[in-house]
PDB file of C-alpha atoms in Angstrom:
ATOM      1  CA  MET S 185       9.978   6.730  14.151  1.00  0.00           C
ATOM      2  CA  SER S 186      13.475   5.747  13.045  1.00  0.00           C
ATOM      3  CA  ALA S 187      14.261   2.739  10.850  1.00  0.00           C
ATOM      4  CA  LYS S 188      15.437  -0.476  12.492  1.00  0.00           C
ATOM      5  CA  SER S 189      17.583  -3.282  11.121  1.00  0.00           C
ATOM      6  CA  ALA S 190      16.344  -6.839  10.727  1.00  0.00           C
ATOM      7  CA  ASN S 191      19.027  -7.943  13.189  1.00  0.00           C
ATOM      8  CA  GLU S 192      17.395  -5.893  15.955  1.00  0.00           C
ATOM      9  CA  SER S 193      14.307  -8.105  15.936  1.00  0.00           C
ATOM     10  CA  LYS S 194      15.549 -11.518  14.814  1.00  0.00           C
ATOM     11  CA  VAL S 195      14.772 -14.403  17.144  1.00  0.00           C
ATOM     12  CA  GLU S 196      15.904 -17.947  17.829  1.00  0.00           C
ATOM     13  CA  VAL S 197      13.590 -20.096  19.933  1.00  0.00           C
ATOM     14  CA  ILE S 198      14.305 -23.657  20.991  1.00  0.00           C
ATOM     15  CA  ALA S 199      11.572 -25.986  22.239  1.00  0.00           C
ATOM     16  CA  ARG S 200      11.828 -29.666  23.119  1.00  0.00           C
ATOM     17  CA  MET S 201       9.233 -31.951  21.564  1.00  0.00           C
ATOM     18  CA  PHE S 202       7.416 -34.330  23.910  1.00  0.00           C
ATOM     19  CA  PRO S 203       4.959 -37.232  23.413  1.00  0.00           C
ATOM     20  CA  HIS S 204       1.928 -34.934  23.794  1.00  0.00           C
ATOM     21  CA  ASP S 205       3.228 -32.983  20.749  1.00  0.00           C
ATOM     22  CA  ALA S 206       3.126 -36.055  18.498  1.00  0.00           C
ATOM     23  CA  ASN S 207       1.099 -38.886  17.022  1.00  0.00           C
ATOM     24  CA  PRO S 208       1.476 -42.507  18.250  1.00  0.00           C
ATOM     25  CA  ALA S 209       4.365 -43.081  15.793  1.00  0.00           C
ATOM     26  CA  GLY S 210       6.376 -40.273  17.412  1.00  0.00           C
ATOM     27  CA  ASN S 211       6.066 -37.735  14.588  1.00  0.00           C
ATOM     28  CA  VAL S 212       5.425 -34.206  15.860  1.00  0.00           C
ATOM     29  CA  PHE S 213       2.088 -32.786  14.688  1.00  0.00           C
ATOM     30  CA  GLY S 214       2.286 -30.175  11.945  1.00  0.00           C
ATOM     31  CA  GLY S 215      -0.101 -28.100  14.044  1.00  0.00           C
ATOM     32  CA  GLU S 216       2.403 -28.019  16.900  1.00  0.00           C
ATOM     33  CA  ILE S 217       5.122 -26.849  14.538  1.00  0.00           C
ATOM     34  CA  LEU S 218       2.739 -24.193  13.132  1.00  0.00           C
ATOM     35  CA  LYS S 219       2.036 -23.012  16.672  1.00  0.00           C
ATOM     36  CA  GLN S 220       5.753 -22.616  17.335  1.00  0.00           C
ATOM     37  CA  ILE S 221       6.181 -20.764  14.008  1.00  0.00           C
ATOM     38  CA  ASP S 222       3.372 -18.383  14.994  1.00  0.00           C
ATOM     39  CA  VAL S 223       4.909 -17.754  18.422  1.00  0.00           C
ATOM     40  CA  VAL S 224       8.400 -16.972  17.116  1.00  0.00           C
ATOM     41  CA  ALA S 225       7.061 -14.747  14.313  1.00  0.00           C
ATOM     42  CA  GLY S 226       4.991 -12.864  16.886  1.00  0.00           C
ATOM     43  CA  ILE S 227       8.094 -12.152  18.938  1.00  0.00           C
ATOM     44  CA  VAL S 228       9.857 -10.731  15.875  1.00  0.00           C
ATOM     45  CA  ALA S 229       6.848  -8.518  15.085  1.00  0.00           C
ATOM     46  CA  HIS S 230       6.633  -7.274  18.673  1.00  0.00           C
ATOM     47  CA  ARG S 231      10.347  -6.547  18.811  1.00  0.00           C
ATOM     48  CA  HIS S 232      10.257  -4.546  15.588  1.00  0.00           C
ATOM     49  CA  SER S 233       7.038  -2.620  16.183  1.00  0.00           C
ATOM     50  CA  ARG S 234       7.064  -2.403  19.999  1.00  0.00           C
ATOM     51  CA  LYS S 235       3.291  -2.807  19.618  1.00  0.00           C
ATOM     52  CA  ASN S 236       0.808  -5.600  19.968  1.00  0.00           C
ATOM     53  CA  ALA S 237       0.962  -7.572  16.723  1.00  0.00           C
ATOM     54  CA  VAL S 238      -1.354 -10.214  15.320  1.00  0.00           C
ATOM     55  CA  THR S 239      -0.901 -12.831  12.644  1.00  0.00           C
ATOM     56  CA  ALA S 240      -2.619 -11.853   9.394  1.00  0.00           C
ATOM     57  CA  SER S 241      -1.460 -14.869   7.383  1.00  0.00           C
ATOM     58  CA  ILE S 242       0.827 -17.846   7.439  1.00  0.00           C
ATOM     59  CA  ASP S 243       1.734 -18.991   3.975  1.00  0.00           C
ATOM     60  CA  ARG S 244       4.330 -20.825   2.037  1.00  0.00           C
ATOM     61  CA  VAL S 245       4.650 -23.345   4.847  1.00  0.00           C
ATOM     62  CA  ASP S 246       6.802 -26.234   3.724  1.00  0.00           C
ATOM     63  CA  PHE S 247       7.263 -29.306   5.893  1.00  0.00           C
ATOM     64  CA  LEU S 248      10.471 -30.762   4.484  1.00  0.00           C
ATOM     65  CA  LYS S 249      11.343 -33.529   6.953  1.00  0.00           C
ATOM     66  CA  PRO S 250       9.674 -35.015  10.019  1.00  0.00           C
ATOM     67  CA  VAL S 251      10.332 -33.865  13.575  1.00  0.00           C
ATOM     68  CA  TYR S 252      10.340 -36.572  16.256  1.00  0.00           C
ATOM     69  CA  VAL S 253       9.601 -36.773  19.957  1.00  0.00           C
ATOM     70  CA  GLY S 254      12.781 -35.907  21.843  1.00  0.00           C
ATOM     71  CA  ASN S 255      14.072 -33.519  19.169  1.00  0.00           C
ATOM     72  CA  ALA S 256      14.807 -29.926  19.965  1.00  0.00           C
ATOM     73  CA  LEU S 257      12.860 -27.718  17.565  1.00  0.00           C
ATOM     74  CA  ILE S 258      14.997 -24.714  16.604  1.00  0.00           C
ATOM     75  CA  LEU S 259      13.142 -21.819  15.010  1.00  0.00           C
ATOM     76  CA  ASN S 260      15.012 -18.876  13.520  1.00  0.00           C
ATOM     77  CA  ALA S 261      12.887 -15.928  12.473  1.00  0.00           C
ATOM     78  CA  ARG S 262      13.727 -12.597  10.848  1.00  0.00           C
ATOM     79  CA  LEU S 263      12.011  -9.738   9.094  1.00  0.00           C
ATOM     80  CA  ASN S 264      12.115  -9.704   5.318  1.00  0.00           C
ATOM     81  CA  ALA S 265       9.942  -6.680   4.584  1.00  0.00           C
ATOM     82  CA  VAL S 266       7.854  -3.984   6.242  1.00  0.00           C
ATOM     83  CA  LYS S 267       4.973  -1.897   4.897  1.00  0.00           C
ATOM     84  CA  ASN S 268       2.847   0.624   6.836  1.00  0.00           C
ATOM     85  CA  SER S 269       1.568  -1.667   9.582  1.00  0.00           C
ATOM     86  CA  SER S 270       2.432  -5.109   8.251  1.00  0.00           C
ATOM     87  CA  MET S 271       5.602  -7.144   8.429  1.00  0.00           C
ATOM     88  CA  GLU S 272       6.706 -10.261   6.545  1.00  0.00           C
ATOM     89  CA  ILE S 273       8.647 -12.655   8.750  1.00  0.00           C
ATOM     90  CA  GLU S 274      10.579 -15.643   7.457  1.00  0.00           C
ATOM     91  CA  VAL S 275      10.891 -18.646   9.759  1.00  0.00           C
ATOM     92  CA  ARG S 276      13.337 -21.541   9.331  1.00  0.00           C
ATOM     93  CA  VAL S 277      12.682 -24.663  11.380  1.00  0.00           C
ATOM     94  CA  GLU S 278      15.355 -27.202  12.271  1.00  0.00           C
ATOM     95  CA  ALA S 279      15.162 -30.368  14.336  1.00  0.00           C
ATOM     96  CA  GLU S 280      18.145 -31.286  16.451  1.00  0.00           C
ATOM     97  CA  ASP S 281      18.631 -34.899  17.433  1.00  0.00           C
ATOM     98  CA  LEU S 282      19.988 -34.317  20.921  1.00  0.00           C
ATOM     99  CA  ILE S 283      21.572 -37.789  21.114  1.00  0.00           C
ATOM    100  CA  LYS S 284      23.425 -37.664  17.793  1.00  0.00           C
ATOM    101  CA  GLY S 285      23.951 -33.897  17.785  1.00  0.00           C
ATOM    102  CA  THR S 286      22.708 -33.556  14.204  1.00  0.00           C
ATOM    103  CA  LYS S 287      20.508 -30.738  12.893  1.00  0.00           C
ATOM    104  CA  THR S 288      18.131 -31.055   9.957  1.00  0.00           C
ATOM    105  CA  LEU S 289      16.197 -28.332   8.171  1.00  0.00           C
ATOM    106  CA  THR S 290      12.619 -29.538   8.600  1.00  0.00           C
ATOM    107  CA  GLY S 291      10.516 -26.602   7.461  1.00  0.00           C
ATOM    108  CA  THR S 292      10.130 -23.005   6.383  1.00  0.00           C
ATOM    109  CA  ALA S 293       7.298 -20.499   6.528  1.00  0.00           C
ATOM    110  CA  LEU S 294       6.390 -16.918   5.735  1.00  0.00           C
ATOM    111  CA  VAL S 295       4.231 -15.105   8.279  1.00  0.00           C
ATOM    112  CA  THR S 296       2.572 -11.716   7.900  1.00  0.00           C
ATOM    113  CA  SER S 297       1.941  -9.840  11.141  1.00  0.00           C
ATOM    114  CA  VAL S 298       0.120  -6.547  11.621  1.00  0.00           C
ATOM    115  CA  ALA S 299       0.900  -4.095  14.423  1.00  0.00           C
ATOM    116  CA  LEU S 300      -2.090  -2.748  16.340  1.00  0.00           C
ATOM    117  CA  ASP S 301      -2.560   0.416  18.388  1.00  0.00           C
ATOM    118  CA  GLU S 302      -4.246   0.546  21.804  1.00  0.00           C
ATOM    119  CA  ASN S 303      -7.669   0.539  20.076  1.00  0.00           C
ATOM    120  CA  GLY S 304      -6.926  -2.588  18.072  1.00  0.00           C
ATOM    121  CA  ARG S 305      -6.474  -0.689  14.792  1.00  0.00           C
ATOM    122  CA  PRO S 306      -3.499  -1.168  12.436  1.00  0.00           C
ATOM    123  CA  THR S 307      -0.712   1.273  13.259  1.00  0.00           C
ATOM    124  CA  HIS S 308       2.534   2.330  11.618  1.00  0.00           C
ATOM    125  CA  VAL S 309       5.716   0.412  12.298  1.00  0.00           C
ATOM    126  CA  PRO S 310       9.343   1.505  11.868  1.00  0.00           C
ATOM    127  CA  LYS S 311      10.799   1.187   8.398  1.00  0.00           C
ATOM    128  CA  LEU S 312      13.362  -1.525   7.807  1.00  0.00           C
ATOM    129  CA  ALA S 313      16.955  -0.283   7.556  1.00  0.00           C
ATOM    130  CA  LEU S 314      18.510  -2.107   4.601  1.00  0.00           C
ATOM    131  CA  LYS S 315      22.290  -2.315   4.663  1.00  0.00           C
ATOM    132  CA  THR S 316      23.393  -5.368   2.698  1.00  0.00           C
ATOM    133  CA  LYS S 317      22.625  -6.563  -0.808  1.00  0.00           C
ATOM    134  CA  GLU S 318      20.924  -9.644   0.690  1.00  0.00           C
ATOM    135  CA  GLU S 319      18.668  -7.483   2.900  1.00  0.00           C
ATOM    136  CA  LYS S 320      17.686  -5.375  -0.119  1.00  0.00           C
ATOM    137  CA  GLN S 321      16.863  -8.508  -2.122  1.00  0.00           C
ATOM    138  CA  ARG S 322      14.841 -10.015   0.751  1.00  0.00           C
ATOM    139  CA  PHE S 323      12.963  -6.728   1.095  1.00  0.00           C
ATOM    140  CA  ALA S 324      12.131  -6.466  -2.621  1.00  0.00           C
ATOM    141  CA  GLN S 325      10.958 -10.084  -2.756  1.00  0.00           C
ATOM    142  CA  GLY S 326       8.976  -9.655   0.471  1.00  0.00           C
ATOM    143  CA  ILE S 327       7.198  -6.519  -0.758  1.00  0.00           C
ATOM    144  CA  LYS S 328       6.307  -8.318  -3.985  1.00  0.00           C
ATOM    145  CA  ARG S 329       4.798 -11.218  -1.974  1.00  0.00           C
ATOM    146  CA  MET S 330       2.997  -8.822   0.384  1.00  0.00           C
ATOM    147  CA  ASN S 331       1.403  -7.009  -2.570  1.00  0.00           C
ATOM    148  CA  GLN S 332       0.360 -10.350  -4.074  1.00  0.00           C
ATOM    149  CA  ARG S 333      -1.254 -11.380  -0.764  1.00  0.00           C
ATOM    150  CA  ILE S 334      -3.223  -8.123  -0.705  1.00  0.00           C
ATOM    151  CA  LYS S 335      -4.506  -8.778  -4.251  1.00  0.00           C
ATOM    152  CA  GLU S 336      -5.486 -12.346  -3.355  1.00  0.00           C
ATOM    153  CA  LYS S 337      -7.256 -11.210  -0.187  1.00  0.00           C
ATOM    154  CA  LYS S 338      -9.270  -8.618  -2.137  1.00  0.00           C
ATOM    155  CA  ARG S 339     -10.148 -11.241  -4.761  1.00  0.00           C
ATOM    156  CA  ASN S 340     -11.297 -13.681  -2.055  1.00  0.00           C
ATOM    157  CA  LYS S 341     -13.399 -11.014  -0.309  1.00  0.00           C
ATOM    158  CA  ALA S 342     -15.092 -10.175  -3.624  1.00  0.00           C
ATOM    159  CA  LYS S 343     -16.035 -13.850  -4.078  1.00  0.00           C
ATOM    160  CA  ALA S 344     -17.451 -14.180  -0.561  1.00  0.00           C
TER     161      ALA S 344
END
């Protein structure tokens, strides 16, 4: 299995927000935005692994500004780090006011996806080819976060 670059799996998805996506004041539900984040991260994971992939965690979600009915939601997602079967995907969310033509960063999230084999068991994914200084920094930071998530998950299981 040869290494793949982050650019090979990056994704941009654009979705228009409608009244059924929002509350009566016209603010898009955070849950709708989370759904879109999950969808775009899943595409990145599938592209990289070429396997079925499931969401293991969504964390560090920050809603920075509101998204309104009529906005185009623009989600850009890319791999930060890869371990054996898991992948950390960073998602940036922008809202575009289609009348004014302005774009606003409205949120960010980190998603961990796990690739599964045909029996539903975690399976190896290609390594991440790191070419630039930025990619190496993203990878190191992502691995650090992934290791921290593993520790927290073990701690939570021990408490349960």
